[in-house]
PDB file of C-alpha atoms and ligand atoms in Angstrom:
ATOM      1  CA  MET A   1      -1.464  19.006 -36.960  1.00 48.00           C
ATOM      2  CA  SER A   2      -1.724  18.638 -40.933  1.00 66.00           C
ATOM      3  CA  LYS A   3      -0.692  21.385 -42.912  1.00 85.00           C
ATOM      4  CA  PRO A   4      -3.261  23.793 -43.911  1.00 94.00           C
ATOM      5  CA  THR A   5      -5.137  23.629 -47.068  1.00 96.00           C
ATOM      6  CA  VAL A   6      -4.882  26.973 -48.971  1.00 97.00           C
ATOM      7  CA  ILE A   7      -7.343  27.941 -51.642  1.00 98.00           C
ATOM      8  CA  ALA A   8      -7.306  30.830 -54.444  1.00 98.00           C
ATOM      9  CA  VAL A   9     -10.413  31.865 -55.322  1.00 98.00           C
ATOM     10  CA  SER A  10      -9.848  33.547 -58.946  1.00 97.00           C
ATOM     11  CA  ASN A  11     -11.066  34.128 -62.205  1.00 95.00           C
ATOM     12  CA  GLN A  12      -9.745  37.043 -64.222  1.00 94.00           C
ATOM     13  CA  LYS A  13     -12.960  37.905 -65.673  1.00 92.00           C
ATOM     14  CA  GLY A  14     -14.762  40.281 -62.699  1.00 93.00           C
ATOM     15  CA  GLY A  15     -18.074  40.321 -60.821  1.00 93.00           C
ATOM     16  CA  VAL A  16     -18.381  36.452 -60.962  1.00 93.00           C
ATOM     17  CA  GLY A  17     -18.633  36.110 -57.123  1.00 95.00           C
ATOM     18  CA  LYS A  18     -14.867  35.483 -56.042  1.00 97.00           C
ATOM     19  CA  THR A  19     -15.467  37.710 -53.052  1.00 98.00           C
ATOM     20  CA  THR A  20     -18.683  36.428 -51.773  1.00 98.00           C
ATOM     21  CA  THR A  21     -17.481  32.948 -52.481  1.00 98.00           C
ATOM     22  CA  ALA A  22     -14.324  33.364 -50.446  1.00 98.00           C
ATOM     23  CA  LEU A  23     -16.096  35.507 -47.715  1.00 98.00           C
ATOM     24  CA  ASN A  24     -18.903  32.131 -47.132  1.00 98.00           C
ATOM     25  CA  LEU A  25     -17.166  29.902 -47.956  1.00 98.00           C
ATOM     26  CA  GLY A  26     -14.279  31.081 -44.797  1.00 98.00           C
ATOM     27  CA  VAL A  27     -17.094  31.758 -42.774  1.00 98.00           C
ATOM     28  CA  GLY A  28     -18.966  28.355 -43.830  1.00 98.00           C
ATOM     29  CA  LEU A  29     -15.428  26.198 -42.501  1.00 98.00           C
ATOM     30  CA  ALA A  30     -15.468  28.317 -39.811  1.00 98.00           C
ATOM     31  CA  SER A  31     -18.711  27.273 -38.131  1.00 98.00           C
ATOM     32  CA  GLU A  32     -17.916  23.299 -39.353  1.00 97.00           C
ATOM     33  CA  GLY A  33     -14.874  24.429 -36.372  1.00 97.00           C
ATOM     34  CA  LYS A  34     -11.858  25.352 -38.596  1.00 98.00           C
ATOM     35  CA  LYS A  35      -9.866  27.753 -38.308  1.00 98.00           C
ATOM     36  CA  VAL A  36      -9.481  30.290 -41.101  1.00 98.00           C
ATOM     37  CA  LEU A  37      -7.501  32.864 -42.792  1.00 98.00           C
ATOM     38  CA  LEU A  38      -9.052  34.958 -45.503  1.00 98.00           C
ATOM     39  CA  VAL A  39      -6.291  37.172 -47.180  1.00 98.00           C
ATOM     40  CA  ASP A  40      -7.481  40.255 -49.724  1.00 98.00           C
ATOM     41  CA  MET A  41      -5.284  39.988 -52.472  1.00 98.00           C
ATOM     42  CA  ASP A  42      -7.226  42.836 -54.320  1.00 98.00           C
ATOM     43  CA  PRO A  43      -6.706  46.268 -54.255  1.00 97.00           C
ATOM     44  CA  GLN A  44     -10.459  47.505 -54.257  1.00 97.00           C
ATOM     45  CA  ALA A  45     -10.515  45.401 -50.750  1.00 98.00           C
ATOM     46  CA  SER A  46     -14.086  44.437 -51.886  1.00 97.00           C
ATOM     47  CA  LEU A  47     -13.610  41.503 -48.987  1.00 98.00           C
ATOM     48  CA  THR A  48     -12.415  43.776 -46.535  1.00 98.00           C
ATOM     49  CA  ILE A  49     -14.751  46.079 -46.944  1.00 97.00           C
ATOM     50  CA  SER A  50     -18.053  43.038 -46.936  1.00 97.00           C
ATOM     51  CA  LEU A  51     -16.256  41.760 -44.035  1.00 97.00           C
ATOM     52  CA  GLY A  52     -17.153  44.903 -42.348  1.00 96.00           C
ATOM     53  CA  TRP A  53     -14.155  47.259 -42.426  1.00 97.00           C
ATOM     54  CA  GLN A  54     -15.622  50.044 -44.287  1.00 95.00           C
ATOM     55  CA  ARG A  55     -12.783  52.428 -44.583  1.00 96.00           C
ATOM     56  CA  PRO A  56      -9.893  50.102 -45.820  1.00 97.00           C
ATOM     57  CA  ASP A  57      -7.627  53.022 -46.615  1.00 95.00           C
ATOM     58  CA  ASP A  58      -7.570  53.803 -42.619  1.00 96.00           C
ATOM     59  CA  LEU A  59      -5.788  50.571 -41.977  1.00 97.00           C
ATOM     60  CA  GLN A  60      -2.398  50.605 -40.406  1.00 96.00           C
ATOM     61  CA  THR A  61      -1.349  47.387 -41.362  1.00 98.00           C
ATOM     62  CA  THR A  62      -2.735  45.916 -44.696  1.00 98.00           C
ATOM     63  CA  VAL A  63      -1.671  42.532 -46.792  1.00 98.00           C
ATOM     64  CA  ALA A  64       0.538  45.696 -48.616  1.00 97.00           C
ATOM     65  CA  THR A  65       2.528  46.505 -45.388  1.00 97.00           C
ATOM     66  CA  LEU A  66       3.365  43.054 -44.987  1.00 98.00           C
ATOM     67  CA  MET A  67       4.265  42.180 -48.382  1.00 97.00           C
ATOM     68  CA  SER A  68       6.736  44.858 -48.510  1.00 96.00           C
ATOM     69  CA  LYS A  69       8.097  43.866 -45.045  1.00 96.00           C
ATOM     70  CA  VAL A  70       8.408  40.539 -46.456  1.00 96.00           C
ATOM     71  CA  MET A  71      10.361  42.238 -49.642  1.00 94.00           C
ATOM     72  CA  ASN A  72      12.695  44.097 -47.227  1.00 94.00           C
ATOM     73  CA  GLY A  73      14.003  41.316 -45.132  1.00 94.00           C
ATOM     74  CA  GLN A  74      11.824  43.098 -42.088  1.00 96.00           C
ATOM     75  CA  GLY A  75      10.602  40.987 -39.386  1.00 95.00           C
ATOM     76  CA  ILE A  76       6.597  40.551 -38.895  1.00 97.00           C
ATOM     77  CA  ASN A  77       5.372  39.864 -35.145  1.00 96.00           C
ATOM     78  CA  PRO A  78       2.755  37.142 -34.602  1.00 94.00           C
ATOM     79  CA  GLY A  79      -0.545  37.816 -35.187  1.00 96.00           C
ATOM     80  CA  GLU A  80       0.559  41.332 -36.685  1.00 97.00           C
ATOM     81  CA  GLY A  81      -1.804  43.221 -39.210  1.00 97.00           C
ATOM     82  CA  ILE A  82      -4.811  40.445 -38.913  1.00 98.00           C
ATOM     83  CA  LEU A  83      -7.872  41.180 -38.261  1.00 98.00           C
ATOM     84  CA  HIS A  84     -10.812  39.207 -36.212  1.00 98.00           C
ATOM     85  CA  HIS A  85     -14.139  39.199 -37.580  1.00 98.00           C
ATOM     86  CA  PRO A  86     -16.810  38.253 -35.360  1.00 97.00           C
ATOM     87  CA  GLU A  87     -18.478  35.321 -37.629  1.00 98.00           C
ATOM     88  CA  GLY A  88     -14.905  33.206 -36.625  1.00 98.00           C
ATOM     89  CA  VAL A  89     -12.767  34.544 -39.316  1.00 98.00           C
ATOM     90  CA  ASP A  90      -9.646  36.106 -39.273  1.00 98.00           C
ATOM     91  CA  LEU A  91      -8.454  38.479 -41.827  1.00 98.00           C
ATOM     92  CA  VAL A  92      -5.467  39.858 -43.427  1.00 98.00           C
ATOM     93  CA  PRO A  93      -7.457  42.939 -45.097  1.00 98.00           C
ATOM     94  CA  SER A  94      -6.296  45.405 -48.152  1.00 98.00           C
ATOM     95  CA  SER A  95      -6.500  48.638 -49.229  1.00 98.00           C
ATOM     96  CA  ILE A  96      -5.711  50.753 -52.517  1.00 97.00           C
ATOM     97  CA  GLU A  97      -2.210  50.397 -51.067  1.00 96.00           C
ATOM     98  CA  LEU A  98      -1.777  47.086 -52.856  1.00 97.00           C
ATOM     99  CA  SER A  99      -2.083  48.187 -56.180  1.00 95.00           C
ATOM    100  CA  GLY A 100       1.436  49.843 -56.210  1.00 94.00           C
ATOM    101  CA  MET A 101       2.405  46.285 -55.236  1.00 92.00           C
ATOM    102  CA  GLU A 102       1.690  44.962 -58.757  1.00 88.00           C
ATOM    103  CA  VAL A 103       4.673  47.735 -59.850  1.00 88.00           C
ATOM    104  CA  SER A 104       7.296  47.047 -56.885  1.00 90.00           C
ATOM    105  CA  LEU A 105       7.004  43.611 -57.379  1.00 92.00           C
ATOM    106  CA  VAL A 106       8.617  43.673 -60.851  1.00 85.00           C
ATOM    107  CA  ASN A 107      11.724  44.337 -59.526  1.00 85.00           C
ATOM    108  CA  ALA A 108      11.808  41.885 -57.039  1.00 85.00           C
ATOM    109  CA  MET A 109      13.558  39.068 -55.501  1.00 86.00           C
ATOM    110  CA  SER A 110      11.763  36.022 -56.123  1.00 91.00           C
ATOM    111  CA  ARG A 111       8.939  37.971 -57.056  1.00 94.00           C
ATOM    112  CA  GLU A 112       6.486  35.370 -57.354  1.00 96.00           C
ATOM    113  CA  LYS A 113       6.720  34.181 -53.754  1.00 96.00           C
ATOM    114  CA  ILE A 114       6.225  37.465 -51.475  1.00 97.00           C
ATOM    115  CA  LEU A 115       2.838  36.408 -50.395  1.00 98.00           C
ATOM    116  CA  LYS A 116       3.915  32.305 -49.902  1.00 98.00           C
ATOM    117  CA  GLN A 117       6.771  33.785 -47.884  1.00 97.00           C
ATOM    118  CA  TYR A 118       4.996  35.823 -45.740  1.00 98.00           C
ATOM    119  CA  LEU A 119       2.088  33.034 -45.267  1.00 98.00           C
ATOM    120  CA  GLU A 120       5.077  30.493 -44.508  1.00 95.00           C
ATOM    121  CA  ASN A 121       5.152  31.910 -40.728  1.00 91.00           C
ATOM    122  CA  VAL A 122       1.308  32.677 -40.763  1.00 96.00           C
ATOM    123  CA  LYS A 123      -0.470  29.351 -42.009  1.00 96.00           C
ATOM    124  CA  LYS A 124       0.645  27.381 -39.331  1.00 95.00           C
ATOM    125  CA  ASP A 125      -2.145  28.342 -37.030  1.00 96.00           C
ATOM    126  CA  TYR A 126      -5.136  27.664 -39.423  1.00 98.00           C
ATOM    127  CA  ASP A 127      -6.979  24.514 -41.379  1.00 97.00           C
ATOM    128  CA  PHE A 128      -7.926  26.504 -44.163  1.00 98.00           C
ATOM    129  CA  VAL A 129      -6.115  29.986 -45.971  1.00 98.00           C
ATOM    130  CA  ILE A 130      -8.461  31.769 -48.610  1.00 98.00           C
ATOM    131  CA  LEU A 131      -6.772  34.298 -51.211  1.00 98.00           C
ATOM    132  CA  ASP A 132      -9.420  36.235 -52.680  1.00 98.00           C
ATOM    133  CA  CYS A 133      -7.807  37.789 -55.955  1.00 98.00           C
ATOM    134  CA  MET A 134      -8.566  40.856 -57.964  1.00 98.00           C
ATOM    135  CA  PRO A 135      -9.637  40.263 -61.383  1.00 96.00           C
ATOM    136  CA  SER A 136      -6.405  40.029 -63.228  1.00 94.00           C
ATOM    137  CA  LEU A 137      -4.186  37.374 -63.956  1.00 94.00           C
ATOM    138  CA  GLY A 138      -0.919  40.124 -63.036  1.00 94.00           C
ATOM    139  CA  MET A 139       1.872  39.547 -60.467  1.00 95.00           C
ATOM    140  CA  LEU A 140      -0.621  39.725 -57.461  1.00 97.00           C
ATOM    141  CA  THR A 141      -2.941  36.798 -58.410  1.00 97.00           C
ATOM    142  CA  VAL A 142       0.552  34.862 -59.209  1.00 97.00           C
ATOM    143  CA  ASN A 143       1.263  35.608 -55.692  1.00 98.00           C
ATOM    144  CA  ALA A 144      -1.530  33.714 -55.071  1.00 98.00           C
ATOM    145  CA  LEU A 145      -0.856  31.121 -56.979  1.00 98.00           C
ATOM    146  CA  SER A 146       2.104  30.406 -56.326  1.00 98.00           C
ATOM    147  CA  ALA A 147       1.269  30.226 -52.474  1.00 98.00           C
ATOM    148  CA  ALA A 148      -2.132  28.291 -52.995  1.00 98.00           C
ATOM    149  CA  ASN A 149      -2.490  24.479 -53.377  1.00 95.00           C
ATOM    150  CA  GLN A 150      -5.835  24.491 -55.149  1.00 96.00           C
ATOM    151  CA  VAL A 151      -7.763  27.019 -57.246  1.00 97.00           C
ATOM    152  CA  LEU A 152     -11.643  27.525 -57.056  1.00 98.00           C
ATOM    153  CA  VAL A 153     -12.625  29.449 -59.746  1.00 96.00           C
ATOM    154  CA  PRO A 154     -16.303  31.037 -59.592  1.00 95.00           C
ATOM    155  CA  VAL A 155     -18.004  31.198 -63.017  1.00 91.00           C
ATOM    156  CA  GLN A 156     -21.281  32.617 -64.247  1.00 86.00           C
ATOM    157  CA  ALA A 157     -23.474  30.361 -65.754  1.00 76.00           C
ATOM    158  CA  ASN A 158     -24.758  33.058 -67.787  1.00 61.00           C
ATOM    159  CA  TYR A 159     -21.739  34.209 -69.426  1.00 52.00           C
ATOM    160  CA  LEU A 160     -19.752  31.872 -69.531  1.00 56.00           C
ATOM    161  CA  SER A 161     -16.527  32.668 -71.534  1.00 54.00           C
ATOM    162  CA  ALA A 162     -14.461  29.457 -72.727  1.00 58.00           C
ATOM    163  CA  LYS A 163     -11.348  31.781 -74.009  1.00 62.00           C
ATOM    164  CA  GLY A 164     -11.101  33.637 -70.472  1.00 68.00           C
ATOM    165  CA  LEU A 165     -11.134  30.384 -68.983  1.00 85.00           C
ATOM    166  CA  GLU A 166      -8.561  28.702 -70.777  1.00 85.00           C
ATOM    167  CA  GLN A 167      -6.561  32.347 -70.120  1.00 89.00           C
ATOM    168  CA  LEU A 168      -6.960  30.916 -66.436  1.00 92.00           C
ATOM    169  CA  LEU A 169      -6.198  27.767 -66.676  1.00 91.00           C
ATOM    170  CA  ASP A 170      -2.943  28.791 -68.922  1.00 92.00           C
ATOM    171  CA  THR A 171      -1.202  30.749 -65.925  1.00 94.00           C
ATOM    172  CA  VAL A 172      -2.279  28.060 -63.560  1.00 95.00           C
ATOM    173  CA  ASN A 173      -0.257  25.763 -65.476  1.00 94.00           C
ATOM    174  CA  LYS A 174       2.756  28.268 -65.982  1.00 96.00           C
ATOM    175  CA  VAL A 175       2.511  28.777 -62.068  1.00 97.00           C
ATOM    176  CA  LYS A 176       2.206  24.926 -61.747  1.00 96.00           C
ATOM    177  CA  GLN A 177       5.809  23.981 -64.301  1.00 96.00           C
ATOM    178  CA  GLN A 178       7.435  26.783 -63.393  1.00 96.00           C
ATOM    179  CA  ILE A 179       6.598  27.608 -59.661  1.00 96.00           C
ATOM    180  CA  ASN A 180       4.292  25.507 -57.948  1.00 97.00           C
ATOM    181  CA  PRO A 181       4.274  22.038 -59.230  1.00 97.00           C
ATOM    182  CA  ARG A 182       1.581  20.848 -56.294  1.00 93.00           C
ATOM    183  CA  LEU A 183      -1.412  23.259 -57.302  1.00 96.00           C
ATOM    184  CA  LYS A 184      -4.175  21.952 -58.513  1.00 94.00           C
ATOM    185  CA  ILE A 185      -7.763  23.170 -59.590  1.00 93.00           C
ATOM    186  CA  GLU A 186     -10.127  22.279 -56.842  1.00 92.00           C
ATOM    187  CA  GLY A 187     -12.887  22.781 -59.156  1.00 92.00           C
ATOM    188  CA  ILE A 188     -15.338  25.439 -60.959  1.00 92.00           C
ATOM    189  CA  LEU A 189     -18.184  27.053 -59.363  1.00 93.00           C
ATOM    190  CA  LEU A 190     -21.319  27.986 -61.091  1.00 90.00           C
ATOM    191  CA  THR A 191     -22.545  31.305 -59.522  1.00 91.00           C
ATOM    192  CA  MET A 192     -25.807  33.434 -60.029  1.00 89.00           C
ATOM    193  CA  VAL A 193     -27.335  30.762 -61.423  1.00 87.00           C
ATOM    194  CA  ASP A 194     -30.953  32.108 -62.048  1.00 82.00           C
ATOM    195  CA  SER A 195     -32.329  28.813 -61.411  1.00 72.00           C
ATOM    196  CA  ARG A 196     -31.148  25.038 -62.057  1.00 64.00           C
ATOM    197  CA  THR A 197     -32.194  24.792 -65.706  1.00 68.00           C
ATOM    198  CA  ASN A 198     -31.350  22.759 -68.733  1.00 70.00           C
ATOM    199  CA  PHE A 199     -29.183  25.804 -68.969  1.00 72.00           C
ATOM    200  CA  THR A 200     -27.088  25.562 -66.268  1.00 71.00           C
ATOM    201  CA  LYS A 201     -26.631  21.620 -66.564  1.00 71.00           C
ATOM    202  CA  ASP A 202     -25.044  22.688 -70.317  1.00 77.00           C
ATOM    203  CA  ILE A 203     -23.086  24.734 -69.074  1.00 77.00           C
ATOM    204  CA  SER A 204     -21.975  22.251 -66.713  1.00 74.00           C
ATOM    205  CA  GLN A 205     -21.799  19.354 -69.298  1.00 75.00           C
ATOM    206  CA  LEU A 206     -20.049  22.081 -71.862  1.00 79.00           C
ATOM    207  CA  ILE A 207     -17.485  22.834 -69.341  1.00 76.00           C
ATOM    208  CA  ARG A 208     -16.906  18.717 -68.277  1.00 72.00           C
ATOM    209  CA  ASP A 209     -16.315  18.347 -72.523  1.00 77.00           C
ATOM    210  CA  THR A 210     -14.279  21.306 -73.361  1.00 79.00           C
ATOM    211  CA  TYR A 211     -11.538  20.663 -70.697  1.00 75.00           C
ATOM    212  CA  GLY A 212     -11.903  16.699 -71.242  1.00 65.00           C
ATOM    213  CA  GLY A 213     -13.293  15.387 -67.630  1.00 72.00           C
ATOM    214  CA  LYS A 214     -10.136  17.056 -65.891  1.00 77.00           C
ATOM    215  CA  ILE A 215     -11.792  19.782 -64.503  1.00 84.00           C
ATOM    216  CA  LYS A 216     -14.117  18.686 -62.088  1.00 86.00           C
ATOM    217  CA  VAL A 217     -17.227  20.759 -61.549  1.00 87.00           C
ATOM    218  CA  PHE A 218     -18.471  21.255 -58.065  1.00 92.00           C
ATOM    219  CA  LYS A 219     -22.198  20.132 -57.336  1.00 89.00           C
ATOM    220  CA  THR A 220     -23.094  22.498 -55.900  1.00 92.00           C
ATOM    221  CA  ASP A 221     -24.036  25.778 -57.622  1.00 90.00           C
ATOM    222  CA  ILE A 222     -24.849  29.061 -56.149  1.00 93.00           C
ATOM    223  CA  PRO A 223     -27.851  30.515 -57.040  1.00 92.00           C
ATOM    224  CA  ARG A 224     -29.080  33.787 -57.236  1.00 91.00           C
ATOM    225  CA  SER A 225     -30.348  36.108 -54.726  1.00 93.00           C
ATOM    226  CA  ILE A 226     -31.090  39.726 -54.040  1.00 92.00           C
ATOM    227  CA  ARG A 227     -30.313  38.590 -50.236  1.00 93.00           C
ATOM    228  CA  ALA A 228     -26.132  37.368 -51.394  1.00 92.00           C
ATOM    229  CA  ALA A 229     -25.721  41.463 -52.649  1.00 89.00           C
ATOM    230  CA  GLU A 230     -27.188  42.715 -49.686  1.00 89.00           C
ATOM    231  CA  THR A 231     -24.525  40.806 -47.433  1.00 86.00           C
ATOM    232  CA  THR A 232     -22.180  43.380 -48.909  1.00 81.00           C
ATOM    233  CA  VAL A 233     -23.325  46.541 -47.064  1.00 84.00           C
ATOM    234  CA  GLU A 234     -23.733  44.649 -43.642  1.00 87.00           C
ATOM    235  CA  GLY A 235     -20.395  43.113 -43.039  1.00 93.00           C
ATOM    236  CA  LYS A 236     -21.810  40.220 -42.767  1.00 95.00           C
ATOM    237  CA  SER A 237     -21.903  36.431 -44.379  1.00 97.00           C
ATOM    238  CA  ILE A 238     -25.079  35.298 -46.135  1.00 97.00           C
ATOM    239  CA  PHE A 239     -25.509  32.796 -42.861  1.00 97.00           C
ATOM    240  CA  ALA A 240     -26.108  35.769 -40.373  1.00 96.00           C
ATOM    241  CA  HIS A 241     -27.887  37.800 -42.884  1.00 96.00           C
ATOM    242  CA  ASP A 242     -30.131  35.222 -44.150  1.00 96.00           C
ATOM    243  CA  PRO A 243     -29.590  31.887 -42.645  1.00 96.00           C
ATOM    244  CA  HIS A 244     -32.547  30.080 -44.354  1.00 96.00           C
ATOM    245  CA  GLY A 245     -31.909  31.410 -47.451  1.00 96.00           C
ATOM    246  CA  LYS A 246     -31.232  28.991 -50.696  1.00 96.00           C
ATOM    247  CA  VAL A 247     -27.791  30.994 -50.828  1.00 97.00           C
ATOM    248  CA  ALA A 248     -26.625  30.159 -47.311  1.00 98.00           C
ATOM    249  CA  GLU A 249     -27.793  26.579 -48.096  1.00 98.00           C
ATOM    250  CA  ALA A 250     -25.821  26.502 -50.969  1.00 98.00           C
ATOM    251  CA  TYR A 251     -22.626  27.718 -49.209  1.00 98.00           C
ATOM    252  CA  LYS A 252     -23.128  25.404 -46.355  1.00 98.00           C
ATOM    253  CA  ASP A 253     -23.110  22.496 -49.393  1.00 98.00           C
ATOM    254  CA  LEU A 254     -19.914  24.146 -50.920  1.00 98.00           C
ATOM    255  CA  THR A 255     -18.556  23.721 -47.743  1.00 98.00           C
ATOM    256  CA  LYS A 256     -18.889  20.555 -47.160  1.00 98.00           C
ATOM    257  CA  GLU A 257     -17.783  19.481 -50.602  1.00 97.00           C
ATOM    258  CA  VAL A 258     -14.256  21.412 -49.844  1.00 97.00           C
ATOM    259  CA  LEU A 259     -14.220  19.153 -46.525  1.00 97.00           C
ATOM    260  CA  ASN A 260     -14.138  16.604 -47.886  1.00 94.00           C
ATOM    261  CA  HIS A 261     -12.079  16.812 -50.501  1.00 90.00           C
ATOM    262  CA  ALA A 262      -9.509  18.001 -48.201  1.00 89.00           C
ATOM    263  CA  GLU A 263     -10.138  15.834 -45.848  1.00 87.00           C
ATOM    264  CA  LYS A 264      -9.450  13.173 -48.397  1.00 86.00           C
ATOM    265  CA  ARG A 265      -6.237  14.793 -49.830  1.00 78.00           C
ATOM    266  CA  ILE A 266      -4.943  14.972 -45.807  1.00 76.00           C
ATOM    267  CA  LYS A 267      -5.591  10.912 -45.955  1.00 80.00           C
ATOM    268  CA  ARG A 268      -3.469  10.564 -49.308  1.00 78.00           C
ATOM    269  CA  GLN A 269      -0.582  12.256 -47.725  1.00 74.00           C
ATOM    270  CA  SER A 270      -0.531  10.918 -44.479  1.00 69.00           C
ATOM    271  CA  PRO A 271       2.136   7.898 -44.124  1.00 63.00           C
ATOM    272  CA  GLN A 272       0.105   5.104 -43.170  1.00 59.00           C
ATOM    273  CA  LEU A 273       0.113   3.419 -39.887  1.00 53.00           C
TER     274      LEU A 273
HETATM  275  P1  LIG B 301     -14.382  41.325 -58.597  1.00 80.17           P
HETATM  276  O1  LIG B 301     -13.958  40.491 -59.955  1.00 80.17           O
HETATM  277  O2  LIG B 301     -14.815  42.693 -59.208  1.00 80.17           O
HETATM  278  O3  LIG B 301     -13.442  41.252 -57.774  1.00 80.17           O
HETATM  279  P2  LIG B 301     -16.380  39.382 -57.640  1.00 80.17           P
HETATM  280  O4  LIG B 301     -15.598  38.021 -58.981  1.00 80.17           O
HETATM  281  O5  LIG B 301     -15.796  38.752 -56.558  1.00 80.17           O
HETATM  282  O6  LIG B 301     -15.315  40.680 -58.434  1.00 80.17           O
HETATM  283  P3  LIG B 301     -18.616  39.688 -56.306  1.00 80.17           P
HETATM  284  O7  LIG B 301     -17.854  40.571 -55.688  1.00 80.17           O
HETATM  285  O8  LIG B 301     -18.139  38.811 -55.067  1.00 80.17           O
HETATM  286  O9  LIG B 301     -17.540  39.417 -57.076  1.00 80.17           O
HETATM  287  O10 LIG B 301     -19.535  39.630 -56.691  1.00 80.17           O
HETATM  288  C1  LIG B 301     -20.322  40.827 -57.930  1.00 80.17           C
HETATM  289  C2  LIG B 301     -20.854  41.402 -57.308  1.00 80.17           C
HETATM  290  O11 LIG B 301     -22.713  40.728 -57.673  1.00 80.17           O
HETATM  291  C3  LIG B 301     -21.359  41.762 -55.573  1.00 80.17           C
HETATM  292  O12 LIG B 301     -22.208  43.111 -56.034  1.00 80.17           O
HETATM  293  C4  LIG B 301     -22.415  40.891 -55.117  1.00 80.17           C
HETATM  294  O13 LIG B 301     -23.319  41.337 -54.244  1.00 80.17           O
HETATM  295  C5  LIG B 301     -23.353  39.761 -56.544  1.00 80.17           C
HETATM  296  N1  LIG B 301     -23.300  38.546 -55.777  1.00 80.17           N
HETATM  297  C6  LIG B 301     -22.536  37.891 -55.706  1.00 80.17           C
HETATM  298  N2  LIG B 301     -23.163  36.449 -55.055  1.00 80.17           N
HETATM  299  C7  LIG B 301     -24.297  36.903 -55.660  1.00 80.17           C
HETATM  300  C8  LIG B 301     -25.617  36.243 -56.454  1.00 80.17           C
HETATM  301  N3  LIG B 301     -25.372  34.842 -55.376  1.00 80.17           N
HETATM  302  N4  LIG B 301     -26.927  36.130 -56.074  1.00 80.17           N
HETATM  303  C9  LIG B 301     -26.527  37.957 -56.377  1.00 80.17           C
HETATM  304  N5  LIG B 301     -25.632  38.666 -56.403  1.00 80.17           N
HETATM  305  C10 LIG B 301     -24.393  37.908 -56.132  1.00 80.17           C
HETATM  306 MG1  LIG B 302     -13.751  40.458 -55.678  1.00 80.17          MG
END
């Protein structure tokens, strides 16, 4: 089997649709027959809660427990701590306990690679691993970027802060140079778009112009809809909550774009027969 694609969904700006995208892209890929593992890398545990585990602090094993085991050289059993969602995705959940990890990582050996080490044994069971990052560029996000092959950057079209994006791109470049040379920006995803107005097109163009055409903006953008916000309390994806709505349609299109890229990448990497 070919190597899994590991995608970090990251932007240090809060509330731009990272968690919503990680969840719906994950379920979208699962419904295309792919094996998907989602990892909640945010102590706020929004992804865990959005998938229906409403009391993450009661969970016995979370990503924090698993990362601690890696740091302490303890063994991890196959499937340990991995939850199964009825829509066909697996989840390594998070809880507030993860906030302590940011501090313990500072003194750990290979501190940037703890998550990567954890995934090394786990990811072989999956086609896609999606890491939902917290809104910061601290050690937890650096761990996610070190473990990923790709970064997907949700950006709220209306509040685009070019400066914010620059900081993220800086961090991605540093991780690329120092830790993970194969890391690539998969693309920028415009989220919560009010309508496909000229303004949205201007923002797409602005991003392309500002970053020298080097960074792809996904063709798909995600419309704003109250339906998307409702899914959080239901523990379901948008595909289960509002299957015929425009947000479900958009996440389906995004899934196809991501799949296409991944297939091209795998073709490039596999030796000529
Ligand atoms: P954080 O930085 O806090 O982790 P985030 O970037 O993960 O936030 P989300 O939690 O996905 O962002 O979304 C922020 C809020 O916007 C949530 O309440 C979510 O339900 C809502 N939301 C997400 N996508 C949409 C959409 N397409 N239309 C309307 N509301 C949305
Ligand atoms: Mg989030």
